[in-house]
Amino acid sequence: MKKSREYINSLKKGNEREHLSYEDEPLKDLNDDEPLPEHATRHFFKVFLIIFISVVLVVAWANIDKLTPDNISHWIEYDLLGKNEGEGYPASFSGADVCTDNFDLMDGAPVYCTETSVAVLNPNAGKYQSFSHAFANPALSANSNYSMIYNIGATGYTIINRNSIVRSDSAENNIFCGDICPDGIYCLLTKNDNYLGKLTAYRADGLEMYTYSFADFYVNRVSINRNGSRAVVSGISAKNGGLLSAIYVLDFSQSSYMQKYEFDDVYIYDIKYLDNGNAVAVADKAAYYIDIGKGSKKNIDYHSRFITGYDLNRQNGMIMSLSAKPDGRECDIMMVNAEGDVLSEIFTSRKIISADYSNGNTTVLFDDGEMTVYNSKGKKLSSVVLSTDARKVKISDKRIYVLGKSNLYCIRQENDGELRIENKNSDKNK
């Protein structure tokens, strides 16, 4: 017993603690209020900092194309930190009209211009930004990083990125058309007192870098290349009582035009400088592929059909809706890739309102509100029925945005290929 008491006393002194039970030690002595050693705290934060920086660098590398000086703050706020406010689709713009030409995508985000305002939406229908304008006849030109809104027949224009206004300015003369490249270099076609039109190219900071005046054609459309060093311009004139159209290829380092192509009895609706360095044009009687490297053009025949709609895409080429009837019924879809080859033709025998394509798949919007996705061989993959007021379709990764008369719809492409209409009202009721 004496030996046992001595052992217990030695344990209470704390010098020779061995297998101490809770019964042998007061409860207050079991609480560990000692702070972490200073070197352990430093080590913890050092490891945390290394992990955090590594994650940021990996995410930054995956989004390197977005890290321009103008949108890096937006990328951190919305993409890295996940800010994504909004009530969900469909997004309403009641009381304001959106022309189909004034609806597009900017880095996958829907951007539209009404008669009085401009808005850029996030994936949850919240607004990256929204502002009013006073343009009587607004037009929109969009690319991956920037959009330009200009006032046709007047001098004003505004340049935006996804979350802010970059520049608001005025041209010297009334604007016919404008375009902007992903680097922020932009150009305007304007009226000129001494010529039939003038092209002016500007650096991203707004300083003039190039001009070209047109003496033979009234210019109406312009498209700038990806790095802002060249542009293609279309124009119209008269010849022997008939119509004559032309496409100019301009290099901003040369005082004269680089190439020029003329088209008898043809009216060119639109042109686009492709990212591969060539260009496409869509006209009333045929479409055209301009191989700028070879200095040649290729006709893409409509085969006696009437063009009812089209979409030109810098990465993919062009897609056209062609009808066997003058009233636009019984439409077919023709897809032309960025190399100028007819990728496929899809025969629908229905009236088509709008079409777009990406990664070989075509999304078609019919006049009864049905939206259908086809593969490159014309096989129907999936379809969904929308409102009959649907007017234009644009594809963004696994989302498809559809412009209606007073709403902007979002359709999600699921992994199994099915389409799901996002509906904030039904989602709230779940």
PDB file of N, CA, C and O in Angstrom, residues 387-424:
ATOM      1  N   SER A 387     -41.552  28.626 -76.874  1.00  0.00           N
ATOM      2  CA  SER A 387     -42.632  29.545 -77.214  1.00  0.00           C
ATOM      3  C   SER A 387     -42.595  29.854 -78.705  1.00  0.00           C
ATOM      4  O   SER A 387     -41.534  29.878 -79.334  1.00  0.00           O
ATOM      5  N   THR A 388     -43.753  30.111 -79.269  1.00  0.00           N
ATOM      6  CA  THR A 388     -43.823  30.430 -80.706  1.00  0.00           C
ATOM      7  C   THR A 388     -43.250  31.808 -81.022  1.00  0.00           C
ATOM      8  O   THR A 388     -43.128  32.156 -82.197  1.00  0.00           O
ATOM      9  N   ASP A 389     -42.904  32.601 -79.986  1.00  0.00           N
ATOM     10  CA  ASP A 389     -42.304  33.912 -80.255  1.00  0.00           C
ATOM     11  C   ASP A 389     -40.782  33.827 -80.393  1.00  0.00           C
ATOM     12  O   ASP A 389     -40.112  34.847 -80.564  1.00  0.00           O
ATOM     13  N   ALA A 390     -40.203  32.616 -80.317  1.00  0.00           N
ATOM     14  CA  ALA A 390     -38.750  32.442 -80.453  1.00  0.00           C
ATOM     15  C   ALA A 390     -38.291  32.902 -81.834  1.00  0.00           C
ATOM     16  O   ALA A 390     -38.916  32.603 -82.848  1.00  0.00           O
ATOM     17  N   ARG A 391     -37.161  33.644 -81.860  1.00  0.00           N
ATOM     18  CA  ARG A 391     -36.743  34.278 -83.114  1.00  0.00           C
ATOM     19  C   ARG A 391     -35.302  33.999 -83.525  1.00  0.00           C
ATOM     20  O   ARG A 391     -34.982  34.036 -84.705  1.00  0.00           O
ATOM     21  N   LYS A 392     -34.405  33.754 -82.565  1.00  0.00           N
ATOM     22  CA  LYS A 392     -33.000  33.547 -82.924  1.00  0.00           C
ATOM     23  C   LYS A 392     -32.345  32.635 -81.911  1.00  0.00           C
ATOM     24  O   LYS A 392     -32.613  32.709 -80.711  1.00  0.00           O
ATOM     25  N   VAL A 393     -31.447  31.765 -82.408  1.00  0.00           N
ATOM     26  CA  VAL A 393     -30.779  30.801 -81.553  1.00  0.00           C
ATOM     27  C   VAL A 393     -29.269  30.996 -81.642  1.00  0.00           C
ATOM     28  O   VAL A 393     -28.719  31.239 -82.716  1.00  0.00           O
ATOM     29  N   LYS A 394     -28.583  30.912 -80.474  1.00  0.00           N
ATOM     30  CA  LYS A 394     -27.122  30.993 -80.406  1.00  0.00           C
ATOM     31  C   LYS A 394     -26.613  29.927 -79.445  1.00  0.00           C
ATOM     32  O   LYS A 394     -27.168  29.724 -78.361  1.00  0.00           O
ATOM     33  N   ILE A 395     -25.527  29.237 -79.843  1.00  0.00           N
ATOM     34  CA  ILE A 395     -24.982  28.128 -79.056  1.00  0.00           C
ATOM     35  C   ILE A 395     -23.782  28.599 -78.244  1.00  0.00           C
ATOM     36  O   ILE A 395     -22.872  29.245 -78.768  1.00  0.00           O
ATOM     37  N   SER A 396     -23.767  28.250 -76.945  1.00  0.00           N
ATOM     38  CA  SER A 396     -22.649  28.562 -76.058  1.00  0.00           C
ATOM     39  C   SER A 396     -22.311  27.317 -75.247  1.00  0.00           C
ATOM     40  O   SER A 396     -23.008  26.988 -74.292  1.00  0.00           O
ATOM     41  N   ASP A 397     -21.256  26.619 -75.658  1.00  0.00           N
ATOM     42  CA  ASP A 397     -20.824  25.413 -74.963  1.00  0.00           C
ATOM     43  C   ASP A 397     -22.006  24.458 -74.807  1.00  0.00           C
ATOM     44  O   ASP A 397     -22.565  24.004 -75.794  1.00  0.00           O
ATOM     45  N   LYS A 398     -22.434  24.141 -73.580  1.00  0.00           N
ATOM     46  CA  LYS A 398     -23.551  23.216 -73.395  1.00  0.00           C
ATOM     47  C   LYS A 398     -24.862  23.944 -73.124  1.00  0.00           C
ATOM     48  O   LYS A 398     -25.829  23.356 -72.655  1.00  0.00           O
ATOM     49  N   ARG A 399     -24.892  25.216 -73.441  1.00  0.00           N
ATOM     50  CA  ARG A 399     -26.109  26.004 -73.321  1.00  0.00           C
ATOM     51  C   ARG A 399     -26.511  26.538 -74.689  1.00  0.00           C
ATOM     52  O   ARG A 399     -25.653  26.853 -75.523  1.00  0.00           O
ATOM     53  N   ILE A 400     -27.804  26.640 -74.905  1.00  0.00           N
ATOM     54  CA  ILE A 400     -28.331  27.244 -76.119  1.00  0.00           C
ATOM     55  C   ILE A 400     -29.255  28.376 -75.690  1.00  0.00           C
ATOM     56  O   ILE A 400     -30.191  28.160 -74.909  1.00  0.00           O
ATOM     57  N   TYR A 401     -28.961  29.585 -76.159  1.00  0.00           N
ATOM     58  CA  TYR A 401     -29.785  30.736 -75.822  1.00  0.00           C
ATOM     59  C   TYR A 401     -30.699  31.053 -77.000  1.00  0.00           C
ATOM     60  O   TYR A 401     -30.269  31.064 -78.155  1.00  0.00           O
ATOM     61  N   VAL A 402     -31.959  31.326 -76.680  1.00  0.00           N
ATOM     62  CA  VAL A 402     -32.955  31.604 -77.708  1.00  0.00           C
ATOM     63  C   VAL A 402     -33.616  32.950 -77.405  1.00  0.00           C
ATOM     64  O   VAL A 402     -34.161  33.146 -76.308  1.00  0.00           O
ATOM     65  N   LEU A 403     -33.564  33.835 -78.376  1.00  0.00           N
ATOM     66  CA  LEU A 403     -34.178  35.146 -78.237  1.00  0.00           C
ATOM     67  C   LEU A 403     -35.649  35.084 -78.609  1.00  0.00           C
ATOM     68  O   LEU A 403     -36.006  34.628 -79.707  1.00  0.00           O
ATOM     69  N   GLY A 404     -36.499  35.508 -77.682  1.00  0.00           N
ATOM     70  CA  GLY A 404     -37.922  35.608 -77.947  1.00  0.00           C
ATOM     71  C   GLY A 404     -38.335  37.058 -78.108  1.00  0.00           C
ATOM     72  O   GLY A 404     -37.494  37.965 -78.132  1.00  0.00           O
ATOM     73  N   LYS A 405     -39.618  37.283 -78.205  1.00  0.00           N
ATOM     74  CA  LYS A 405     -40.118  38.638 -78.380  1.00  0.00           C
ATOM     75  C   LYS A 405     -39.931  39.474 -77.124  1.00  0.00           C
ATOM     76  O   LYS A 405     -39.625  40.663 -77.189  1.00  0.00           O
ATOM     77  N   SER A 406     -40.118  38.862 -75.968  1.00  0.00           N
ATOM     78  CA  SER A 406     -39.984  39.597 -74.713  1.00  0.00           C
ATOM     79  C   SER A 406     -39.180  38.832 -73.671  1.00  0.00           C
ATOM     80  O   SER A 406     -39.050  39.291 -72.537  1.00  0.00           O
ATOM     81  N   ASN A 407     -38.641  37.659 -74.049  1.00  0.00           N
ATOM     82  CA  ASN A 407     -37.864  36.848 -73.116  1.00  0.00           C
ATOM     83  C   ASN A 407     -36.633  36.263 -73.799  1.00  0.00           C
ATOM     84  O   ASN A 407     -36.617  36.068 -75.022  1.00  0.00           O
ATOM     85  N   LEU A 408     -35.630  35.986 -72.986  1.00  0.00           N
ATOM     86  CA  LEU A 408     -34.447  35.270 -73.450  1.00  0.00           C
ATOM     87  C   LEU A 408     -34.437  33.922 -72.742  1.00  0.00           C
ATOM     88  O   LEU A 408     -34.368  33.848 -71.510  1.00  0.00           O
ATOM     89  N   TYR A 409     -34.519  32.836 -73.510  1.00  0.00           N
ATOM     90  CA  TYR A 409     -34.597  31.488 -72.962  1.00  0.00           C
ATOM     91  C   TYR A 409     -33.211  30.848 -72.936  1.00  0.00           C
ATOM     92  O   TYR A 409     -32.335  31.175 -73.744  1.00  0.00           O
ATOM     93  N   CYS A 410     -33.044  29.907 -72.016  1.00  0.00           N
ATOM     94  CA  CYS A 410     -31.805  29.137 -71.927  1.00  0.00           C
ATOM     95  C   CYS A 410     -32.151  27.657 -71.912  1.00  0.00           C
ATOM     96  O   CYS A 410     -32.963  27.205 -71.094  1.00  0.00           O
ATOM     97  N   ILE A 411     -31.542  26.905 -72.822  1.00  0.00           N
ATOM     98  CA  ILE A 411     -31.755  25.463 -72.911  1.00  0.00           C
ATOM     99  C   ILE A 411     -30.429  24.780 -72.618  1.00  0.00           C
ATOM    100  O   ILE A 411     -29.422  25.078 -73.259  1.00  0.00           O
ATOM    101  N   ARG A 412     -30.441  23.895 -71.671  1.00  0.00           N
ATOM    102  CA  ARG A 412     -29.220  23.184 -71.279  1.00  0.00           C
ATOM    103  C   ARG A 412     -29.128  21.856 -72.025  1.00  0.00           C
ATOM    104  O   ARG A 412     -30.104  21.102 -72.097  1.00  0.00           O
ATOM    105  N   GLN A 413     -27.956  21.585 -72.584  1.00  0.00           N
ATOM    106  CA  GLN A 413     -27.700  20.297 -73.224  1.00  0.00           C
ATOM    107  C   GLN A 413     -27.115  19.347 -72.183  1.00  0.00           C
ATOM    108  O   GLN A 413     -25.992  19.528 -71.727  1.00  0.00           O
ATOM    109  N   GLU A 414     -27.874  18.344 -71.808  1.00  0.00           N
ATOM    110  CA  GLU A 414     -27.424  17.399 -70.798  1.00  0.00           C
ATOM    111  C   GLU A 414     -26.394  16.438 -71.385  1.00  0.00           C
ATOM    112  O   GLU A 414     -26.211  16.360 -72.601  1.00  0.00           O
ATOM    113  N   ASN A 415     -25.714  15.693 -70.496  1.00  0.00           N
ATOM    114  CA  ASN A 415     -24.674  14.773 -70.946  1.00  0.00           C
ATOM    115  C   ASN A 415     -25.203  13.660 -71.840  1.00  0.00           C
ATOM    116  O   ASN A 415     -24.480  13.126 -72.682  1.00  0.00           O
ATOM    117  N   ASP A 416     -26.473  13.309 -71.655  1.00  0.00           N
ATOM    118  CA  ASP A 416     -27.057  12.266 -72.497  1.00  0.00           C
ATOM    119  C   ASP A 416     -27.602  12.816 -73.812  1.00  0.00           C
ATOM    120  O   ASP A 416     -28.214  12.082 -74.592  1.00  0.00           O
ATOM    121  N   GLY A 417     -27.390  14.124 -74.046  1.00  0.00           N
ATOM    122  CA  GLY A 417     -27.823  14.728 -75.291  1.00  0.00           C
ATOM    123  C   GLY A 417     -29.206  15.347 -75.250  1.00  0.00           C
ATOM    124  O   GLY A 417     -29.605  16.044 -76.177  1.00  0.00           O
ATOM    125  N   GLU A 418     -29.949  15.089 -74.174  1.00  0.00           N
ATOM    126  CA  GLU A 418     -31.290  15.647 -74.067  1.00  0.00           C
ATOM    127  C   GLU A 418     -31.227  17.151 -73.778  1.00  0.00           C
ATOM    128  O   GLU A 418     -30.245  17.660 -73.235  1.00  0.00           O
ATOM    129  N   LEU A 419     -32.299  17.852 -74.146  1.00  0.00           N
ATOM    130  CA  LEU A 419     -32.391  19.283 -73.944  1.00  0.00           C
ATOM    131  C   LEU A 419     -33.351  19.581 -72.798  1.00  0.00           C
ATOM    132  O   LEU A 419     -34.416  18.971 -72.695  1.00  0.00           O
ATOM    133  N   ARG A 420     -32.966  20.508 -71.937  1.00  0.00           N
ATOM    134  CA  ARG A 420     -33.817  20.882 -70.818  1.00  0.00           C
ATOM    135  C   ARG A 420     -33.970  22.391 -70.785  1.00  0.00           C
ATOM    136  O   ARG A 420     -32.986  23.128 -70.709  1.00  0.00           O
ATOM    137  N   ILE A 421     -35.205  22.870 -70.844  1.00  0.00           N
ATOM    138  CA  ILE A 421     -35.469  24.308 -70.786  1.00  0.00           C
ATOM    139  C   ILE A 421     -35.346  24.768 -69.336  1.00  0.00           C
ATOM    140  O   ILE A 421     -36.033  24.242 -68.451  1.00  0.00           O
ATOM    141  N   GLU A 422     -34.467  25.717 -69.091  1.00  0.00           N
ATOM    142  CA  GLU A 422     -34.359  26.256 -67.738  1.00  0.00           C
ATOM    143  C   GLU A 422     -35.564  27.153 -67.467  1.00  0.00           C
ATOM    144  O   GLU A 422     -35.918  28.002 -68.279  1.00  0.00           O
ATOM    145  N   ASN A 423     -36.196  26.938 -66.319  1.00  0.00           N
ATOM    146  CA  ASN A 423     -37.386  27.693 -65.963  1.00  0.00           C
ATOM    147  C   ASN A 423     -37.317  28.045 -64.491  1.00  0.00           C
ATOM    148  O   ASN A 423     -37.445  27.174 -63.625  1.00  0.00           O
ATOM    149  N   LYS A 424     -37.093  29.309 -64.190  1.00  0.00           N
ATOM    150  CA  LYS A 424     -36.914  29.741 -62.805  1.00  0.00           C
ATOM    151  C   LYS A 424     -38.184  29.511 -61.963  1.00  0.00           C
ATOM    152  O   LYS A 424     -38.101  29.237 -60.778  1.00  0.00           O
TER     153      LYS A 424
END
